[in-house]
Short mmCIF file of C-alpha atoms in Angstrom, two decimals:
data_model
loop_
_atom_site.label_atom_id
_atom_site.label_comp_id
_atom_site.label_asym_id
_atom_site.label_seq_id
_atom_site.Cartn_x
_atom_site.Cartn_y
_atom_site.Cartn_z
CA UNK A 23 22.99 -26.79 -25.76
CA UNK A 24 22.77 -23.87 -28.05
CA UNK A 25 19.00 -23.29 -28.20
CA UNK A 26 18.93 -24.16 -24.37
CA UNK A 27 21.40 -21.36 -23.93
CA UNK A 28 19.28 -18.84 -26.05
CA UNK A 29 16.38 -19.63 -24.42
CA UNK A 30 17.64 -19.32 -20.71
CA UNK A 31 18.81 -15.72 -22.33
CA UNK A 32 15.44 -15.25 -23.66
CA UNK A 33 13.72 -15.56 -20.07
CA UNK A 34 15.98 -12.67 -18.20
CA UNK A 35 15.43 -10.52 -21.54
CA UNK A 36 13.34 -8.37 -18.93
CA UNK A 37 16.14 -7.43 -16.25
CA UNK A 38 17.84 -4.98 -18.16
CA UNK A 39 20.33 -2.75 -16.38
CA UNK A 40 17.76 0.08 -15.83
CA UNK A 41 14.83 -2.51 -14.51
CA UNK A 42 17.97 -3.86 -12.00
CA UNK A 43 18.31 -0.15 -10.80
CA UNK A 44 14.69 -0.12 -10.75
CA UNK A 45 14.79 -3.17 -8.60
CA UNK A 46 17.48 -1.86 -5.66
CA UNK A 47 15.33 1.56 -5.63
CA UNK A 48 11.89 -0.24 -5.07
CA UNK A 49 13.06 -2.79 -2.57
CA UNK A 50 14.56 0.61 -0.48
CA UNK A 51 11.74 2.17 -1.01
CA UNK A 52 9.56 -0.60 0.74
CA UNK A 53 12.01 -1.02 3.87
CA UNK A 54 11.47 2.85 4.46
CA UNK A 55 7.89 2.65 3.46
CA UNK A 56 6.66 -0.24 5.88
CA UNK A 57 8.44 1.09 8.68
CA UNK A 58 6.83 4.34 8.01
CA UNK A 59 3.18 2.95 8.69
CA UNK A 60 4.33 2.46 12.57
CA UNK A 61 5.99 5.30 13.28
CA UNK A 62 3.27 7.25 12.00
CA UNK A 63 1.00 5.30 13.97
CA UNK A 64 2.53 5.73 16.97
CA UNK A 65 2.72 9.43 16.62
CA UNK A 66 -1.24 9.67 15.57
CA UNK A 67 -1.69 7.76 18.70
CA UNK A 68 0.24 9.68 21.12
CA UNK A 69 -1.39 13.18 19.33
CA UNK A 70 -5.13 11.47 19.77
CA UNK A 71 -4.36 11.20 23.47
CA UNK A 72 -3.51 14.97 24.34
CA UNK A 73 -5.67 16.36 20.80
CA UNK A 74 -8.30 15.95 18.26
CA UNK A 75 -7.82 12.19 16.48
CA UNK A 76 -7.48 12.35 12.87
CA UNK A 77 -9.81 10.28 12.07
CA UNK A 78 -12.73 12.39 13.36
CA UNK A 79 -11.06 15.31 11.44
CA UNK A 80 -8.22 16.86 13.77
CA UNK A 81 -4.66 17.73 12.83
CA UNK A 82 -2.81 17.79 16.01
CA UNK A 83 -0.67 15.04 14.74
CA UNK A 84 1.15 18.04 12.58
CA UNK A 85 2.74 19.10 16.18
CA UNK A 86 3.75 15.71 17.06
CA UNK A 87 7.50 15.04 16.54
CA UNK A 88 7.03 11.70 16.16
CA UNK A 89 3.95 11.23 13.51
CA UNK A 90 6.99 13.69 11.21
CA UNK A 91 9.40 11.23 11.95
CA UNK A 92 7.09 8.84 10.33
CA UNK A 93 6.65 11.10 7.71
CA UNK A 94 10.19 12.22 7.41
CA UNK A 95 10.79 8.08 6.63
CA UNK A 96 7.75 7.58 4.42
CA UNK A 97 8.88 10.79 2.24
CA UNK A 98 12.63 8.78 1.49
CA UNK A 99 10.70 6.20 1.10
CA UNK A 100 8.87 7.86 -1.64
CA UNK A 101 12.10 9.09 -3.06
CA UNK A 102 13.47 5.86 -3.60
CA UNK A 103 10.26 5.15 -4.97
CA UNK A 104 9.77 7.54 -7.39
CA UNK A 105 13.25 6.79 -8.69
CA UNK A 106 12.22 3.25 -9.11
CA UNK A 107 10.02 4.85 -11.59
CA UNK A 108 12.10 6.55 -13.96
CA UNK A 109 14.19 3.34 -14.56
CA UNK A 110 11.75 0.52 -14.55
CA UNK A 111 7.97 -0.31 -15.69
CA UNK A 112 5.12 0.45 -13.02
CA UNK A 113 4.32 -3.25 -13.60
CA UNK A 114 7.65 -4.37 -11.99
CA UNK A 115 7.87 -1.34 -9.32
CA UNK A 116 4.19 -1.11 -7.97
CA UNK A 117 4.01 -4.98 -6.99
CA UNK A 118 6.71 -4.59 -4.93
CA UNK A 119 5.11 -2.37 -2.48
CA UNK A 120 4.10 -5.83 -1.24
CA UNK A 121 7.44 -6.58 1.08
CA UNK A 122 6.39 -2.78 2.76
CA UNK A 123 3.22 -5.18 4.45
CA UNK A 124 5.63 -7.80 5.35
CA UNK A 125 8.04 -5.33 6.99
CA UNK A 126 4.90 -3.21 8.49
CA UNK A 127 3.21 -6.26 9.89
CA UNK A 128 6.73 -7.42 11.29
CA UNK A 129 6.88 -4.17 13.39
CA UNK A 130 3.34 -4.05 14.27
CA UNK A 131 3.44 -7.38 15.87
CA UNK A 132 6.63 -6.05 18.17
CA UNK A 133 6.48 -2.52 18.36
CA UNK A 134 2.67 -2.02 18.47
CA UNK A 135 1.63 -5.27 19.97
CA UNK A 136 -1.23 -6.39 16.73
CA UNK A 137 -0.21 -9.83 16.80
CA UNK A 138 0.82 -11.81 13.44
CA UNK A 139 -1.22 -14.93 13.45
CA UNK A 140 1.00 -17.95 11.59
CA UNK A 141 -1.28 -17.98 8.32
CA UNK A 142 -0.03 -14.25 8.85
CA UNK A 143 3.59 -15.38 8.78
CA UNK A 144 2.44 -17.79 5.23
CA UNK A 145 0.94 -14.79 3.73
CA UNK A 146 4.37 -12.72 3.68
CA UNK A 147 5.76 -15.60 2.23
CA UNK A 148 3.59 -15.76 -0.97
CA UNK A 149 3.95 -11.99 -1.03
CA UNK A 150 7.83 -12.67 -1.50
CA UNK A 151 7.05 -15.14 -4.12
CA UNK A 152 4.62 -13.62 -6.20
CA UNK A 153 6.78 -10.48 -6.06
CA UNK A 154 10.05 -12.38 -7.05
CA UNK A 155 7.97 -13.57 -9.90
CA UNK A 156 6.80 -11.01 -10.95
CA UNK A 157 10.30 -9.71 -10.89
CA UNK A 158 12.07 -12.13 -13.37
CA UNK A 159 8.86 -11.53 -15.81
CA UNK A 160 8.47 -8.11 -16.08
CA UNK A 161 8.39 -6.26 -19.21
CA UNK A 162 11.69 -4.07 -20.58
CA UNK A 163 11.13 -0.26 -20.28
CA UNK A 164 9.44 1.60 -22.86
CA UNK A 165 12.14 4.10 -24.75
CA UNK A 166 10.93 7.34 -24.28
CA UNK A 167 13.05 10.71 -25.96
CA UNK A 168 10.53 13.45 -24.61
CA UNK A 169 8.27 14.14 -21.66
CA UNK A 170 6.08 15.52 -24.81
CA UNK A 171 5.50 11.26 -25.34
CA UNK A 172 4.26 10.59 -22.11
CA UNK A 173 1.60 13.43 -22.35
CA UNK A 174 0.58 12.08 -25.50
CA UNK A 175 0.21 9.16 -24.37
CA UNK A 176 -1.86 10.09 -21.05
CA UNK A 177 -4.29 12.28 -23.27
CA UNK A 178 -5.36 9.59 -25.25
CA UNK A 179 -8.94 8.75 -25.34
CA UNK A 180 -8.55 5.25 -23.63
CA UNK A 181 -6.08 6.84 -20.34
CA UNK A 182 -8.75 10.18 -20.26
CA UNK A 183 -11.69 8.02 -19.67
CA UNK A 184 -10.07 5.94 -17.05
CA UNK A 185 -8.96 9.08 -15.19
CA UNK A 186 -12.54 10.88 -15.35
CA UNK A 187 -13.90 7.50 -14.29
CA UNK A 188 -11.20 7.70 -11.11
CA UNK A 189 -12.20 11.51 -10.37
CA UNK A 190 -15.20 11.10 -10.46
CA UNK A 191 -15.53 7.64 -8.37
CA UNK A 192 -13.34 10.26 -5.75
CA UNK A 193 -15.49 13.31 -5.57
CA UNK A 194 -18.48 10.68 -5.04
CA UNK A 195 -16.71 8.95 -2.11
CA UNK A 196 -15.37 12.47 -0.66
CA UNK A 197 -18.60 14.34 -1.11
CA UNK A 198 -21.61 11.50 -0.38
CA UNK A 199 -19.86 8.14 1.40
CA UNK A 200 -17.00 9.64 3.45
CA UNK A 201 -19.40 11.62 5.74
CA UNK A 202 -21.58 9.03 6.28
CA UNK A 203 -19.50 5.33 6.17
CA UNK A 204 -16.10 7.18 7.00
CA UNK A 205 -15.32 5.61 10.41
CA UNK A 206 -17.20 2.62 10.13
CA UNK A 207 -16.03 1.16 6.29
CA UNK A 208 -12.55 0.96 5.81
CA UNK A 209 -12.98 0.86 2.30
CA UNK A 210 -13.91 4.51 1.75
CA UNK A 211 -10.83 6.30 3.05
CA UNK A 212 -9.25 3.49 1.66
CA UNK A 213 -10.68 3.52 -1.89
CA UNK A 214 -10.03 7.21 -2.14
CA UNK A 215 -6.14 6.84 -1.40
CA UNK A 216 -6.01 3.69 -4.12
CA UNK A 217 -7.80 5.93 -6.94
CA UNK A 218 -5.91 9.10 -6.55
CA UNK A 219 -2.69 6.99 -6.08
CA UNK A 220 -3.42 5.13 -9.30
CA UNK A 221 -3.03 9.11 -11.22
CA UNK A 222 -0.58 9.91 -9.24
CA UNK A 223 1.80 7.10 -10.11
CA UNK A 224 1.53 7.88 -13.59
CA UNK A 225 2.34 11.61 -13.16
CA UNK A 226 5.61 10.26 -11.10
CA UNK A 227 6.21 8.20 -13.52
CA UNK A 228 5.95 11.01 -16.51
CA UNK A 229 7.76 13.14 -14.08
CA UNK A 230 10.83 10.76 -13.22
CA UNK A 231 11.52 10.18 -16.88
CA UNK A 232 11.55 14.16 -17.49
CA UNK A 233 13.99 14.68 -14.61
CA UNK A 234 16.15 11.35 -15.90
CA UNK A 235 16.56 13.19 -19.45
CA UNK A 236 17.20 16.19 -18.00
CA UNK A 237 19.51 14.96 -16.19
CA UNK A 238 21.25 13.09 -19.06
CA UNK A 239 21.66 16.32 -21.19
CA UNK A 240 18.27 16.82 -22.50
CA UNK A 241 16.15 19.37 -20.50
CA UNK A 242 12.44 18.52 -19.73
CA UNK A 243 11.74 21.78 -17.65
CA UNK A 244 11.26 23.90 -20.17
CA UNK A 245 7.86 21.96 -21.79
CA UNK A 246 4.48 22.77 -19.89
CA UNK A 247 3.80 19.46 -19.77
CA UNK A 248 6.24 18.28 -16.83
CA UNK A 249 5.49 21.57 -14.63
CA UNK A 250 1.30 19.95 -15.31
CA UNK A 251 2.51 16.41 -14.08
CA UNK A 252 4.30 18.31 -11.26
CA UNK A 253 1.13 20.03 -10.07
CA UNK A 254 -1.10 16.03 -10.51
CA UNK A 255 1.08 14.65 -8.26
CA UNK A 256 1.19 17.48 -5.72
CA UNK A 257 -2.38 17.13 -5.60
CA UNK A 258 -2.52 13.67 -5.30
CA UNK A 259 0.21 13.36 -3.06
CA UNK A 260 -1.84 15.59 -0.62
CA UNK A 261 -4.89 13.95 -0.61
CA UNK A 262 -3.61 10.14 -0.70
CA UNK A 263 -1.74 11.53 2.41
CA UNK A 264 -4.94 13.32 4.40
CA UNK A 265 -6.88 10.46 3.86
CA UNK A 266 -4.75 7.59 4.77
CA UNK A 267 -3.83 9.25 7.97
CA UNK A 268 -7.83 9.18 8.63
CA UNK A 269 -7.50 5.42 7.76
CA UNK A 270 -4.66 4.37 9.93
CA UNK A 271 -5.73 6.58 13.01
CA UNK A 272 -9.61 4.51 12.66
CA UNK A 273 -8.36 1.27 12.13
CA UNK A 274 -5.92 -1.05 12.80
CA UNK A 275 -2.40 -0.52 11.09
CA UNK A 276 -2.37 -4.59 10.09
CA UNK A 277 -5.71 -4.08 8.28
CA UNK A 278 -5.06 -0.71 6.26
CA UNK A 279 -1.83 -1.83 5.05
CA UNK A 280 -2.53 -5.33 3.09
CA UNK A 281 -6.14 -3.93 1.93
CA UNK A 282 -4.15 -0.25 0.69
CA UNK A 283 -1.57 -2.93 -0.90
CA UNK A 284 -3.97 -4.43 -2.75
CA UNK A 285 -6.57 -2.14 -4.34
CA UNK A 286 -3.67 0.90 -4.90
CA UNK A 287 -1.62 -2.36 -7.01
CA UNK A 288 -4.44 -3.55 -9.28
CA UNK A 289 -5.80 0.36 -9.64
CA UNK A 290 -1.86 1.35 -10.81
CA UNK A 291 -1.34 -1.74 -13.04
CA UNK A 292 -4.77 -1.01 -14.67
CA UNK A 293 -3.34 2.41 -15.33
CA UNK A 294 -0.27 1.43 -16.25
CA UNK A 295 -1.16 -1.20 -18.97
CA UNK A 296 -4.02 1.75 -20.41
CA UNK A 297 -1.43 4.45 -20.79
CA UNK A 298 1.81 2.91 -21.47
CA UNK A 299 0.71 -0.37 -22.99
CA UNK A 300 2.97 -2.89 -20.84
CA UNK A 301 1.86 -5.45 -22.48
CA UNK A 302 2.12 -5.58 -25.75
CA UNK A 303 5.69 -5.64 -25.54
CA UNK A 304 4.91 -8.90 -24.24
CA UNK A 305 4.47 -12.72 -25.15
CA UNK A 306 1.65 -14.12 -23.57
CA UNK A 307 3.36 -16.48 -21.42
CA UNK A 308 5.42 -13.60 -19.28
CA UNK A 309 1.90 -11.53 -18.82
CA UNK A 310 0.22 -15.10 -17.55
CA UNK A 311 3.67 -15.09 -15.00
CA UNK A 312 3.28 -12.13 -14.29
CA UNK A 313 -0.66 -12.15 -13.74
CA UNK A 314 -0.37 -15.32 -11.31
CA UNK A 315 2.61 -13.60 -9.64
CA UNK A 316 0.05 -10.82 -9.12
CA UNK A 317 -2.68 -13.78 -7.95
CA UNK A 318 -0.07 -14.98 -5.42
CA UNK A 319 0.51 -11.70 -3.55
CA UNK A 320 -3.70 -11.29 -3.29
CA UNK A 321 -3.80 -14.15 -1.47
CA UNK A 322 -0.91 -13.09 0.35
CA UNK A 323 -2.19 -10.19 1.57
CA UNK A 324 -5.70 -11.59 1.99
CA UNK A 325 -4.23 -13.85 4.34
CA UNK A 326 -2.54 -11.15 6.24
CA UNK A 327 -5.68 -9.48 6.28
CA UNK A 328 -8.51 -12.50 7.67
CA UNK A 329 -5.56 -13.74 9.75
CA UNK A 330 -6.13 -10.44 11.83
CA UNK A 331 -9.22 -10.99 11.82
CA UNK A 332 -8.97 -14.41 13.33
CA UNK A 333 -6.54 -13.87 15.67
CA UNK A 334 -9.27 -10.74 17.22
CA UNK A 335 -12.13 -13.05 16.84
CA UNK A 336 -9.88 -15.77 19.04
CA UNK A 337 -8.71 -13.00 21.41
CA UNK A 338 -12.43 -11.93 21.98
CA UNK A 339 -13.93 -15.53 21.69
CA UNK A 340 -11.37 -16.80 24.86
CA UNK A 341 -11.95 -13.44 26.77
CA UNK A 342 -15.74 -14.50 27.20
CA UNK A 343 -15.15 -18.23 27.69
CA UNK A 344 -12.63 -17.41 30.60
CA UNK A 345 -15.13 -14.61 32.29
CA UNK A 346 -18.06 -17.30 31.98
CA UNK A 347 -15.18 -19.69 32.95
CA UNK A 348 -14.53 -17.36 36.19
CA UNK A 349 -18.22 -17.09 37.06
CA UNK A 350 -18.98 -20.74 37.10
CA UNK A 351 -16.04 -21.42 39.19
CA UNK A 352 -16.59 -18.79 41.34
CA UNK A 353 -12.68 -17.52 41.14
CA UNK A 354 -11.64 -14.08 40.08
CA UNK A 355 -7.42 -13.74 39.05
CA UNK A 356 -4.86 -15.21 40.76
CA UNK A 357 -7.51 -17.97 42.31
CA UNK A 358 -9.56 -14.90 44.56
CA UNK A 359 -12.68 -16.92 45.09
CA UNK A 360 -15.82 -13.96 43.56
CA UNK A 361 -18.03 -15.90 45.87
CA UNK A 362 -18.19 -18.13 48.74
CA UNK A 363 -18.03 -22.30 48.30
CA UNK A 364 -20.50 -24.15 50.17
CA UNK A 365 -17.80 -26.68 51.89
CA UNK A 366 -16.75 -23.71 53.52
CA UNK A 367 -19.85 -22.49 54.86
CA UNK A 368 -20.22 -22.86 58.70
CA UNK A 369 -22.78 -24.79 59.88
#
């Protein structure tokens, strides 16, 4: 009874009080986040209508009361978010971002009309249970005295050639793709959002434990280092924003979101493991958990993501069988005959 006890202890080891604040913060952060996405929608469509779209390169969704609304709600969404941060691992935050698709998909399929196929419905449940998983696995955060740590650890040689890897990868897309595949490939705008996210999670991160110490007696403001993770994530911030407003005014909100999910998680947890070493504070069983937690919400949201799809492929496929339907039967709506029957011909 003993051992069982110590090992049932063992296997919560990783919901410390700070991951548990971590925890309430993230799961806030995703209600405000998700409903953000159709908000923001709606106000990029209603400033399309009367202005230059976004996605072609206008801004008239920066006089539209309701696209900052939507942006008002994404930006306490961040909040919560970047709290998150400060208290738990990006391993156990990031994934979370998954229940923000469930709760954007949700609203899309009542407030903007994209319906949510049933697969759709099964791929927000494995999003909940890959995240919960991940959740009771995830690693204890790393004790850190000094924001001087966390720049030590992003300027090692291993973190600095993922990050000129990313920036480069970005001024490639920007410069030679984005012109050319921009409103035709969602993964461009797309892929430029999940690289420049992936950096700017880590300076959030370096910059939420500098304001937590500060905050606890020990003041971070006065190193250069936290005012240069200020200025990343400023930058980042911008462009992750510019661009995904191009994605979500090209293509549809259901799409964006899971496919954003996706490639922004396994970018930051790439990141995450190469700077602050996640993992080796880890047995291998929890990182296996934790991997096929991550497994689970991929085919979550690649559910979420055909099942769109599928349900415009259906809505298109019956549209032209019930026009070919019409023309055969010779009967337009509401049984208006298109052309005359024979039987009634007079003779």
């Amino acid at each position: 009874m003993a051992a069982a006890g110590e090992e049932g202890a063992y296997s919560y080891k990783g919901m410390s009080a700070d991951n548990i604040k971590g925890l309430v913060l993230a799961l806030s952060s995703s209600f405000f986040i998700g409903a953000s996405f159709i908000v923001k929608k709606k106000g990029l469509k209603k400033a399309g209508a009367s202005g230059i779209r976004a996605g072609v390169g206008g801004y008239s969704y920066l006089y539209e009361p309701l696209w900052w609304v939507g942006m008002i709600t994404m930006i306490v969404g961040e909040i919560a978010n970047f709290a998150a941060y400060a208290f738990a691992p990006a391993i156990l935050v990031t994934p979370l971002g998954a229940l923000s698709i469930i709760i954007s998909a949700v609203l899309a399929h009542i407030i903007l009309r994209e319906k949510l196929h049933i697969f759709g419905i099964l791929g927000c449940v494995l999003c909940v249970v890959g995240s919960t998983t991940i959740v009771l696995h995830a690693p204890q955060e790393r004790e850190i005295q000094s924001v001087i740590e966390v720049w030590d650890l992003a300027t090692e040689p291993a973190f600095l050639f993922y990050a000129a890897l990313v920036i480069t990868a970005v001024f490639v897309l920007i410069i030679h793709f984005i012109p050319q595949y921009g409103q035709t490939h969602i993964m461009v705008y797309i892929g430029v959002c999940s690289l420049v996210g992936s950096l700017s999670v880590m300076s959030v991160k370096a910059l939420g434990i500098a304001l937590k110490l500060t905050l606890s007696g020990m003041n971070q403001l006065t190193y250069p280092q936290t005012w240069a993770f200020t200025i990343v994530v400023i930058t980042c911030v911008i462009t992750q924003m510019n661009y995904l407003n191009k994605a979500l005014d090209t293509f549809n909100t259901a799409v964006v979101s899971p496919i954003y999910y996706v490639m922004f998680t396994s970018l930051t947890i790439l990141a995450s493991v190469i700077m602050f070493k996640d993992w080796d504070r880890q047995n291998p069983t929890q990182i296996v958990t934790e991997m096929c937690g991550f497994v689970t919400i991929l085919s979550g949201t690649f559910l979420l993501h055909k099942t769109k799809d599928l349900s415009d492929g259906l809505s298109t496929s019956l549209s032209m069988r019930l026009s070919k339907h019409i023309e055969e039967d010779g009967f337009g709506q509401e049984g208006i005959p298109l052309r005359r029957q024979e039987s009634l011909r007079l003779p």
